[in-house]
Amino acid sequence: MGGKLVRVGTTYIPVADVERSSEWYVKNLEATLNYKDKDKAILNFANQSFFLVHSKENERANFIDKYGKECFSITFEVDGFQALEALHHDFKQIGVKVGEIENRGHAGKNFIFYDLDGNQFDVWSELSPAFKGKLI
């Protein structure tokens, strides 16, 4: 797949408490903490860099669609339905807020999970073909 943009390098996520949120991401998503100060934390997970940015109260990365539904802005991928089910189960076991596994009418299945600040994230059971061959 060609194009001018090669990949997403960094995603910024608003959080109320950098210390508490960075601990949550490290513990629950097995993120690697690379840097932290009072204003931000830099984490690596899912083959990407994430900045947790100290933001105003109730600020979220979510958005409202034209029907008034709050939506996620990021979908993570796992390699297959069994991996999706296992992650969903693991998240529930460790107390991460998750939605039900859904069939949304396209290939694969999905579920939503939430961080401490209410940022919604989606997980999809279909790993992108361009990435599938790069798994180690």
PDB file of C-alpha atoms in Angstrom:
ATOM      1  CA  MET A   1       0.000   0.000   0.000  1.00  0.00           C
ATOM      2  CA  GLY A   2       1.635   3.235  -1.116  1.00  0.00           C
ATOM      3  CA  GLY A   3       0.959   6.796  -0.191  1.00  0.00           C
ATOM      4  CA  LYS A   4       2.525   9.861   1.272  1.00  0.00           C
ATOM      5  CA  LEU A   5       1.825   8.890   4.886  1.00  0.00           C
ATOM      6  CA  VAL A   6       3.591   5.742   6.076  1.00  0.00           C
ATOM      7  CA  ARG A   7       2.083   5.100   9.532  1.00  0.00           C
ATOM      8  CA  VAL A   8       0.576   6.696  12.606  1.00  0.00           C
ATOM      9  CA  GLY A   9       3.455   7.383  14.955  1.00  0.00           C
ATOM     10  CA  THR A  10       1.837   9.013  17.975  1.00  0.00           C
ATOM     11  CA  THR A  11      -1.649   9.282  19.400  1.00  0.00           C
ATOM     12  CA  TYR A  12      -2.528  11.826  22.089  1.00  0.00           C
ATOM     13  CA  ILE A  13      -4.973  10.873  24.829  1.00  0.00           C
ATOM     14  CA  PRO A  14      -6.373  13.394  27.332  1.00  0.00           C
ATOM     15  CA  VAL A  15      -6.173  12.337  30.992  1.00  0.00           C
ATOM     16  CA  ALA A  16      -7.004  13.995  34.306  1.00  0.00           C
ATOM     17  CA  ASP A  17      -4.083  12.526  36.290  1.00  0.00           C
ATOM     18  CA  VAL A  18      -0.894  11.618  34.410  1.00  0.00           C
ATOM     19  CA  GLU A  19       0.542   9.534  37.261  1.00  0.00           C
ATOM     20  CA  ARG A  20      -2.592   7.476  37.860  1.00  0.00           C
ATOM     21  CA  SER A  21      -3.364   7.040  34.153  1.00  0.00           C
ATOM     22  CA  SER A  22       0.171   6.009  33.201  1.00  0.00           C
ATOM     23  CA  GLU A  23       0.084   3.362  35.954  1.00  0.00           C
ATOM     24  CA  TRP A  24      -3.262   2.096  34.588  1.00  0.00           C
ATOM     25  CA  TYR A  25      -1.934   1.806  31.016  1.00  0.00           C
ATOM     26  CA  VAL A  26       1.230   0.031  32.162  1.00  0.00           C
ATOM     27  CA  LYS A  27      -0.691  -2.402  34.373  1.00  0.00           C
ATOM     28  CA  ASN A  28      -3.701  -3.124  32.170  1.00  0.00           C
ATOM     29  CA  LEU A  29      -2.403  -2.709  28.613  1.00  0.00           C
ATOM     30  CA  GLU A  30       1.207  -3.749  29.322  1.00  0.00           C
ATOM     31  CA  ALA A  31       2.424  -0.416  27.977  1.00  0.00           C
ATOM     32  CA  THR A  32       6.064   0.556  28.347  1.00  0.00           C
ATOM     33  CA  LEU A  33       6.560   3.885  30.096  1.00  0.00           C
ATOM     34  CA  ASN A  34       9.281   5.887  28.338  1.00  0.00           C
ATOM     35  CA  TYR A  35       8.900   9.301  29.965  1.00  0.00           C
ATOM     36  CA  LYS A  36       6.710  11.042  32.522  1.00  0.00           C
ATOM     37  CA  ASP A  37       6.404  14.499  34.030  1.00  0.00           C
ATOM     38  CA  LYS A  38       3.487  16.409  35.569  1.00  0.00           C
ATOM     39  CA  ASP A  39       2.060  17.323  32.154  1.00  0.00           C
ATOM     40  CA  LYS A  40       2.441  14.134  30.110  1.00  0.00           C
ATOM     41  CA  ALA A  41       3.532  10.526  29.952  1.00  0.00           C
ATOM     42  CA  ILE A  42       4.936   8.836  26.860  1.00  0.00           C
ATOM     43  CA  LEU A  43       4.007   5.176  26.504  1.00  0.00           C
ATOM     44  CA  ASN A  44       4.629   2.535  23.864  1.00  0.00           C
ATOM     45  CA  PHE A  45       2.149  -0.242  23.129  1.00  0.00           C
ATOM     46  CA  ALA A  46       0.387  -1.674  20.082  1.00  0.00           C
ATOM     47  CA  ASN A  47       3.412  -0.721  17.951  1.00  0.00           C
ATOM     48  CA  GLN A  48       2.821   2.968  18.528  1.00  0.00           C
ATOM     49  CA  SER A  49       3.690   5.818  20.856  1.00  0.00           C
ATOM     50  CA  PHE A  50       0.920   7.285  23.014  1.00  0.00           C
ATOM     51  CA  PHE A  51       1.119  10.578  24.885  1.00  0.00           C
ATOM     52  CA  LEU A  52      -1.127  10.832  27.928  1.00  0.00           C
ATOM     53  CA  VAL A  53      -1.660  14.588  28.189  1.00  0.00           C
ATOM     54  CA  HIS A  54      -2.846  16.275  31.386  1.00  0.00           C
ATOM     55  CA  SER A  55      -6.083  17.903  30.247  1.00  0.00           C
ATOM     56  CA  LYS A  56      -9.066  19.793  31.573  1.00  0.00           C
ATOM     57  CA  GLU A  57     -11.580  17.858  33.645  1.00  0.00           C
ATOM     58  CA  ASN A  58     -13.909  15.571  31.640  1.00  0.00           C
ATOM     59  CA  GLU A  59     -11.904  15.983  28.413  1.00  0.00           C
ATOM     60  CA  ARG A  60     -11.972  12.795  26.298  1.00  0.00           C
ATOM     61  CA  ALA A  61     -10.739  11.558  22.937  1.00  0.00           C
ATOM     62  CA  ASN A  62     -14.281  10.340  22.168  1.00  0.00           C
ATOM     63  CA  PHE A  63     -16.638  12.262  19.895  1.00  0.00           C
ATOM     64  CA  ILE A  64     -20.393  12.454  19.332  1.00  0.00           C
ATOM     65  CA  ASP A  65     -21.707  11.265  15.969  1.00  0.00           C
ATOM     66  CA  LYS A  66     -24.647  12.852  14.123  1.00  0.00           C
ATOM     67  CA  TYR A  67     -27.079  10.550  15.959  1.00  0.00           C
ATOM     68  CA  GLY A  68     -25.849  11.698  19.371  1.00  0.00           C
ATOM     69  CA  LYS A  69     -23.907   8.501  20.119  1.00  0.00           C
ATOM     70  CA  GLU A  70     -20.515   8.800  21.801  1.00  0.00           C
ATOM     71  CA  CYS A  71     -17.864   7.093  19.642  1.00  0.00           C
ATOM     72  CA  PHE A  72     -14.300   5.851  20.029  1.00  0.00           C
ATOM     73  CA  SER A  73     -11.554   7.327  17.888  1.00  0.00           C
ATOM     74  CA  ILE A  74      -9.122   4.381  17.946  1.00  0.00           C
ATOM     75  CA  THR A  75      -9.513   0.715  17.035  1.00  0.00           C
ATOM     76  CA  PHE A  76      -6.860  -1.751  18.152  1.00  0.00           C
ATOM     77  CA  GLU A  77      -6.496  -5.060  16.315  1.00  0.00           C
ATOM     78  CA  VAL A  78      -5.865  -8.561  17.589  1.00  0.00           C
ATOM     79  CA  ASP A  79      -5.127 -11.667  15.539  1.00  0.00           C
ATOM     80  CA  GLY A  80      -8.415 -13.550  15.382  1.00  0.00           C
ATOM     81  CA  PHE A  81     -11.605 -14.153  17.310  1.00  0.00           C
ATOM     82  CA  GLN A  82      -9.941 -16.358  19.948  1.00  0.00           C
ATOM     83  CA  ALA A  83      -7.486 -13.546  20.724  1.00  0.00           C
ATOM     84  CA  LEU A  84     -10.412 -11.114  20.971  1.00  0.00           C
ATOM     85  CA  GLU A  85     -12.296 -13.403  23.361  1.00  0.00           C
ATOM     86  CA  ALA A  86      -9.174 -13.956  25.482  1.00  0.00           C
ATOM     87  CA  LEU A  87      -8.449 -10.226  25.732  1.00  0.00           C
ATOM     88  CA  HIS A  88     -12.085  -9.469  26.584  1.00  0.00           C
ATOM     89  CA  HIS A  89     -11.962 -12.107  29.332  1.00  0.00           C
ATOM     90  CA  ASP A  90      -8.617 -10.853  30.656  1.00  0.00           C
ATOM     91  CA  PHE A  91      -9.834  -7.251  30.754  1.00  0.00           C
ATOM     92  CA  LYS A  92     -12.943  -8.296  32.691  1.00  0.00           C
ATOM     93  CA  GLN A  93     -10.820 -10.304  35.132  1.00  0.00           C
ATOM     94  CA  ILE A  94      -8.567  -7.331  35.956  1.00  0.00           C
ATOM     95  CA  GLY A  95     -11.445  -4.877  36.253  1.00  0.00           C
ATOM     96  CA  VAL A  96     -11.174  -2.957  32.981  1.00  0.00           C
ATOM     97  CA  LYS A  97     -14.596  -1.626  31.954  1.00  0.00           C
ATOM     98  CA  VAL A  98     -15.598  -3.429  28.738  1.00  0.00           C
ATOM     99  CA  GLY A  99     -18.636  -3.681  26.500  1.00  0.00           C
ATOM    100  CA  GLU A 100     -20.004  -6.908  25.090  1.00  0.00           C
ATOM    101  CA  ILE A 101     -18.431  -8.629  22.077  1.00  0.00           C
ATOM    102  CA  GLU A 102     -20.426  -7.438  19.065  1.00  0.00           C
ATOM    103  CA  ASN A 103     -21.125  -8.429  15.506  1.00  0.00           C
ATOM    104  CA  ARG A 104     -21.329  -5.096  13.649  1.00  0.00           C
ATOM    105  CA  GLY A 105     -22.190  -6.523  10.240  1.00  0.00           C
ATOM    106  CA  HIS A 106     -18.654  -6.590   8.829  1.00  0.00           C
ATOM    107  CA  ALA A 107     -15.814  -9.089   8.996  1.00  0.00           C
ATOM    108  CA  GLY A 108     -14.765 -10.024  12.503  1.00  0.00           C
ATOM    109  CA  LYS A 109     -16.119  -8.981  15.873  1.00  0.00           C
ATOM    110  CA  ASN A 110     -15.411  -6.064  18.183  1.00  0.00           C
ATOM    111  CA  PHE A 111     -15.703  -4.838  21.743  1.00  0.00           C
ATOM    112  CA  ILE A 112     -15.150  -1.497  23.419  1.00  0.00           C
ATOM    113  CA  PHE A 113     -13.121  -0.833  26.553  1.00  0.00           C
ATOM    114  CA  TYR A 114     -12.573   2.301  28.612  1.00  0.00           C
ATOM    115  CA  ASP A 115      -9.625   3.834  30.446  1.00  0.00           C
ATOM    116  CA  LEU A 116      -9.850   5.618  33.822  1.00  0.00           C
ATOM    117  CA  ASP A 117     -10.922   8.885  32.187  1.00  0.00           C
ATOM    118  CA  GLY A 118     -13.708   7.371  30.085  1.00  0.00           C
ATOM    119  CA  ASN A 119     -11.744   7.365  26.826  1.00  0.00           C
ATOM    120  CA  GLN A 120     -13.327   4.652  24.673  1.00  0.00           C
ATOM    121  CA  PHE A 121     -11.233   2.279  22.613  1.00  0.00           C
ATOM    122  CA  ASP A 122     -12.375  -0.384  20.183  1.00  0.00           C
ATOM    123  CA  VAL A 123     -10.804  -3.816  19.665  1.00  0.00           C
ATOM    124  CA  TRP A 124     -11.334  -5.700  16.392  1.00  0.00           C
ATOM    125  CA  SER A 125     -10.624  -9.379  15.787  1.00  0.00           C
ATOM    126  CA  GLU A 126      -9.241  -8.816  12.282  1.00  0.00           C
ATOM    127  CA  LEU A 127      -5.562  -8.024  11.999  1.00  0.00           C
ATOM    128  CA  SER A 128      -4.765  -5.853   8.970  1.00  0.00           C
ATOM    129  CA  PRO A 129      -3.263  -8.006   6.172  1.00  0.00           C
ATOM    130  CA  ALA A 130      -0.306  -5.636   5.728  1.00  0.00           C
ATOM    131  CA  PHE A 131       0.609  -6.145   9.397  1.00  0.00           C
ATOM    132  CA  LYS A 132      -0.166  -9.853   9.714  1.00  0.00           C
ATOM    133  CA  GLY A 133       3.131 -10.919   8.135  1.00  0.00           C
ATOM    134  CA  LYS A 134       5.099  -8.692  10.525  1.00  0.00           C
ATOM    135  CA  LEU A 135       4.048 -10.487  13.727  1.00  0.00           C
ATOM    136  CA  ILE A 136       6.962 -11.966  15.577  1.00  0.00           C
TER     137      ILE A 136
END
